[in-house]
């Protein structure tokens, strides 16, 4: 059984080109999405790439069971 790719192929190709332009690997650029989200966002805005896929932190914040009620 193959793992379903969540990103369209075009976005993956664009991100590979962006990583190449920056002198990074695509994996490093992906890691920056979680470890340096603001820098990642600035880079994506500069290259005009928009994606509506929430990060892991955003998904945690939307989960009502993770919110603290006082």
Tab-separated table of N, CA and C in Angstrom:
chain	number	residue	atom	x	y	z
A	1	UNK	N	0.839	-1.180	0.000
A	1	UNK	CA	0.000	0.000	0.000
A	1	UNK	C	0.885	1.245	0.000
A	2	UNK	N	0.626	2.144	-0.937
A	2	UNK	CA	1.432	3.349	-1.048
A	2	UNK	C	0.897	4.441	-0.140
A	3	UNK	N	1.822	5.254	0.354
A	3	UNK	CA	1.443	6.386	1.193
A	3	UNK	C	0.921	7.508	0.298
A	4	UNK	N	-0.202	8.069	0.655
A	4	UNK	CA	-0.799	9.134	-0.137
A	4	UNK	C	-0.028	10.428	0.076
A	5	UNK	N	0.330	11.078	-1.018
A	5	UNK	CA	1.049	12.346	-0.962
A	5	UNK	C	0.035	13.455	-0.698
A	6	UNK	N	0.241	14.240	0.344
A	6	UNK	CA	-0.730	15.260	0.718
A	6	UNK	C	-0.545	16.559	-0.053
A	7	UNK	N	0.640	16.784	-0.635
A	7	UNK	CA	0.875	18.004	-1.391
A	7	UNK	C	0.769	17.730	-2.881
A	8	UNK	N	0.203	18.661	-3.631
A	8	UNK	CA	0.205	18.498	-5.083
A	8	UNK	C	1.638	18.453	-5.611
A	9	UNK	N	1.820	17.751	-6.703
A	9	UNK	CA	3.154	17.566	-7.278
A	9	UNK	C	3.781	18.899	-7.662
A	10	UNK	N	2.991	19.852	-8.156
A	10	UNK	CA	3.535	21.143	-8.569
A	10	UNK	C	4.157	21.885	-7.392
A	11	UNK	N	3.500	21.856	-6.243
A	11	UNK	CA	4.034	22.542	-5.060
A	11	UNK	C	5.331	21.879	-4.618
A	12	UNK	N	5.384	20.559	-4.695
A	12	UNK	CA	6.601	19.842	-4.326
A	12	UNK	C	7.749	20.236	-5.242
A	13	UNK	N	7.475	20.349	-6.538
A	13	UNK	CA	8.518	20.759	-7.490
A	13	UNK	C	8.968	22.188	-7.223
A	14	UNK	N	8.021	23.066	-6.924
A	14	UNK	CA	8.357	24.463	-6.639
A	14	UNK	C	9.216	24.548	-5.385
A	15	UNK	N	8.859	23.794	-4.356
A	15	UNK	CA	9.648	23.809	-3.120
A	15	UNK	C	11.047	23.256	-3.350
A	16	UNK	N	11.184	22.275	-4.231
A	16	UNK	CA	12.511	21.744	-4.558
A	16	UNK	C	13.347	22.823	-5.242
A	17	UNK	N	12.723	23.604	-6.127
A	17	UNK	CA	13.433	24.698	-6.794
A	17	UNK	C	13.818	25.790	-5.800
A	18	UNK	N	12.922	26.104	-4.877
A	18	UNK	CA	13.214	27.116	-3.853
A	18	UNK	C	14.396	26.662	-3.002
A	19	UNK	N	14.374	25.417	-2.569
A	19	UNK	CA	15.469	24.885	-1.752
A	19	UNK	C	16.783	24.952	-2.522
A	20	UNK	N	16.743	24.627	-3.804
A	20	UNK	CA	17.947	24.687	-4.636
A	20	UNK	C	18.455	26.122	-4.736
A	21	UNK	N	17.538	27.083	-4.912
A	21	UNK	CA	17.925	28.498	-4.981
A	21	UNK	C	18.578	28.963	-3.684
A	22	UNK	N	18.083	28.458	-2.560
A	22	UNK	CA	18.610	28.856	-1.255
A	22	UNK	C	19.857	28.067	-0.859
A	23	UNK	N	20.186	27.032	-1.617
A	23	UNK	CA	21.338	26.204	-1.282
A	23	UNK	C	21.049	25.216	-0.171
A	24	UNK	N	19.787	24.827	-0.043
A	24	UNK	CA	19.365	23.883	0.996
A	24	UNK	C	18.822	22.621	0.349
A	25	UNK	N	18.667	21.597	1.153
A	25	UNK	CA	17.959	20.416	0.673
A	25	UNK	C	16.462	20.638	0.900
A	26	UNK	N	15.654	19.896	0.172
A	26	UNK	CA	14.205	20.010	0.342
A	26	UNK	C	13.799	19.569	1.745
A	27	UNK	N	14.527	18.611	2.303
A	27	UNK	CA	14.232	18.132	3.658
A	27	UNK	C	14.478	19.228	4.689
A	28	UNK	N	15.550	20.000	4.505
A	28	UNK	CA	15.843	21.099	5.429
A	28	UNK	C	14.751	22.154	5.354
A	29	UNK	N	14.318	22.459	4.146
A	29	UNK	CA	13.236	23.426	3.983
A	29	UNK	C	11.975	22.927	4.678
A	30	UNK	N	11.699	21.634	4.582
A	30	UNK	CA	10.541	21.054	5.258
A	30	UNK	C	10.686	21.150	6.778
A	31	UNK	N	11.889	20.894	7.285
A	31	UNK	CA	12.115	20.994	8.731
A	31	UNK	C	11.903	22.419	9.222
A	32	UNK	N	12.279	23.384	8.407
A	32	UNK	CA	12.101	24.782	8.793
A	32	UNK	C	10.630	25.125	8.975
A	33	UNK	N	9.757	24.403	8.311
A	33	UNK	CA	8.320	24.667	8.447
A	33	UNK	C	7.886	24.524	9.903
A	34	UNK	N	8.482	23.574	10.621
A	34	UNK	CA	8.123	23.352	12.023
A	34	UNK	C	9.073	24.025	12.996
A	35	UNK	N	10.359	24.125	12.649
A	35	UNK	CA	11.334	24.672	13.594
A	35	UNK	C	11.522	26.177	13.464
A	36	UNK	N	11.332	26.705	12.274
A	36	UNK	CA	11.462	28.151	12.029
A	36	UNK	C	10.271	28.620	11.194
A	37	UNK	N	9.068	28.583	11.753
A	37	UNK	CA	7.866	28.849	10.959
A	37	UNK	C	7.804	30.251	10.363
A	38	UNK	N	8.287	31.255	11.086
A	38	UNK	CA	8.223	32.618	10.561
A	38	UNK	C	9.149	32.774	9.354
A	39	UNK	N	10.369	32.242	9.451
A	39	UNK	CA	11.307	32.291	8.333
A	39	UNK	C	10.749	31.527	7.138
A	40	UNK	N	10.177	30.358	7.390
A	40	UNK	CA	9.569	29.557	6.330
A	40	UNK	C	8.443	30.340	5.649
A	41	UNK	N	7.620	30.997	6.447
A	41	UNK	CA	6.507	31.784	5.910
A	41	UNK	C	7.018	32.928	5.037
A	42	UNK	N	8.067	33.609	5.489
A	42	UNK	CA	8.645	34.717	4.722
A	42	UNK	C	9.196	34.214	3.392
A	43	UNK	N	9.888	33.081	3.417
A	43	UNK	CA	10.438	32.513	2.183
A	43	UNK	C	9.319	32.157	1.218
A	44	UNK	N	8.267	31.524	1.711
A	44	UNK	CA	7.152	31.124	0.848
A	44	UNK	C	6.434	32.349	0.276
A	45	UNK	N	6.287	33.405	1.079
A	45	UNK	CA	5.667	34.630	0.579
A	45	UNK	C	6.535	35.270	-0.493
A	46	UNK	N	7.852	35.262	-0.295
A	46	UNK	CA	8.777	35.851	-1.261
A	46	UNK	C	8.662	35.145	-2.615
A	47	UNK	N	8.546	33.827	-2.592
A	47	UNK	CA	8.448	33.057	-3.829
A	47	UNK	C	7.002	32.920	-4.313
A	48	UNK	N	6.049	33.454	-3.581
A	48	UNK	CA	4.655	33.441	-4.010
A	48	UNK	C	3.975	32.089	-3.886
A	49	UNK	N	4.416	31.284	-2.941
A	49	UNK	CA	3.816	29.967	-2.726
A	49	UNK	C	2.878	30.071	-1.541
A	50	UNK	N	1.630	29.691	-1.759
A	50	UNK	CA	0.687	29.680	-0.642
A	50	UNK	C	0.143	28.270	-0.506
A	51	UNK	N	0.060	27.826	0.725
A	51	UNK	CA	-0.504	26.509	0.991
A	51	UNK	C	-1.407	26.621	2.198
A	52	UNK	N	-2.511	25.968	2.137
A	52	UNK	CA	-3.491	26.044	3.215
A	52	UNK	C	-3.461	24.799	4.081
A	53	UNK	N	-2.289	24.187	4.186
A	53	UNK	CA	-2.143	22.988	4.994
A	53	UNK	C	-1.649	23.400	6.370
A	54	UNK	N	-2.406	23.135	7.425
A	54	UNK	CA	-1.978	23.568	8.762
A	54	UNK	C	-0.768	22.784	9.258
A	55	UNK	N	0.057	23.443	10.041
A	55	UNK	CA	1.206	22.772	10.643
A	55	UNK	C	0.733	21.950	11.833
A	56	UNK	N	1.623	21.169	12.403
A	56	UNK	CA	1.261	20.339	13.547
A	56	UNK	C	0.829	21.189	14.732
A	57	UNK	N	1.489	22.333	14.952
A	57	UNK	CA	1.124	23.206	16.064
A	57	UNK	C	-0.273	23.783	15.875
A	58	UNK	N	-0.609	24.161	14.636
A	58	UNK	CA	-1.941	24.703	14.379
A	58	UNK	C	-3.003	23.634	14.601
A	59	UNK	N	-2.697	22.401	14.216
A	59	UNK	CA	-3.654	21.324	14.425
A	59	UNK	C	-3.864	21.070	15.910
A	60	UNK	N	-2.793	21.150	16.707
A	60	UNK	CA	-2.915	20.962	18.149
A	60	UNK	C	-3.786	22.050	18.762
A	61	UNK	N	-3.615	23.297	18.292
A	61	UNK	CA	-4.379	24.410	18.839
A	61	UNK	C	-5.856	24.304	18.492
A	62	UNK	N	-6.189	23.669	17.368
A	62	UNK	CA	-7.581	23.538	16.968
A	62	UNK	C	-8.275	22.382	17.676
A	63	UNK	N	-7.506	21.477	18.253
A	63	UNK	CA	-8.081	20.332	18.940
A	63	UNK	C	-8.655	20.799	20.281
A	64	UNK	N	-9.960	20.677	20.497
A	64	UNK	CA	-10.563	21.188	21.737
A	64	UNK	C	-10.082	20.455	22.986
A	65	UNK	N	-9.558	19.246	22.840
A	65	UNK	CA	-9.096	18.488	23.995
A	65	UNK	C	-7.740	18.970	24.493
A	66	UNK	N	-7.013	19.740	23.664
A	66	UNK	CA	-5.705	20.251	24.067
A	66	UNK	C	-5.790	21.617	24.738
A	67	UNK	N	-6.961	22.223	24.752
A	67	UNK	CA	-7.106	23.550	25.337
A	67	UNK	C	-7.327	23.439	26.840
A	68	UNK	N	-6.741	24.359	27.563
A	68	UNK	CA	-6.865	24.372	29.020
A	68	UNK	C	-8.044	25.257	29.397
A	69	UNK	N	-8.932	24.724	30.202
A	69	UNK	CA	-10.088	25.493	30.663
A	69	UNK	C	-9.911	25.809	32.141
A	70	UNK	N	-9.991	27.068	32.478
A	70	UNK	CA	-9.835	27.487	33.875
A	70	UNK	C	-11.173	27.698	34.540
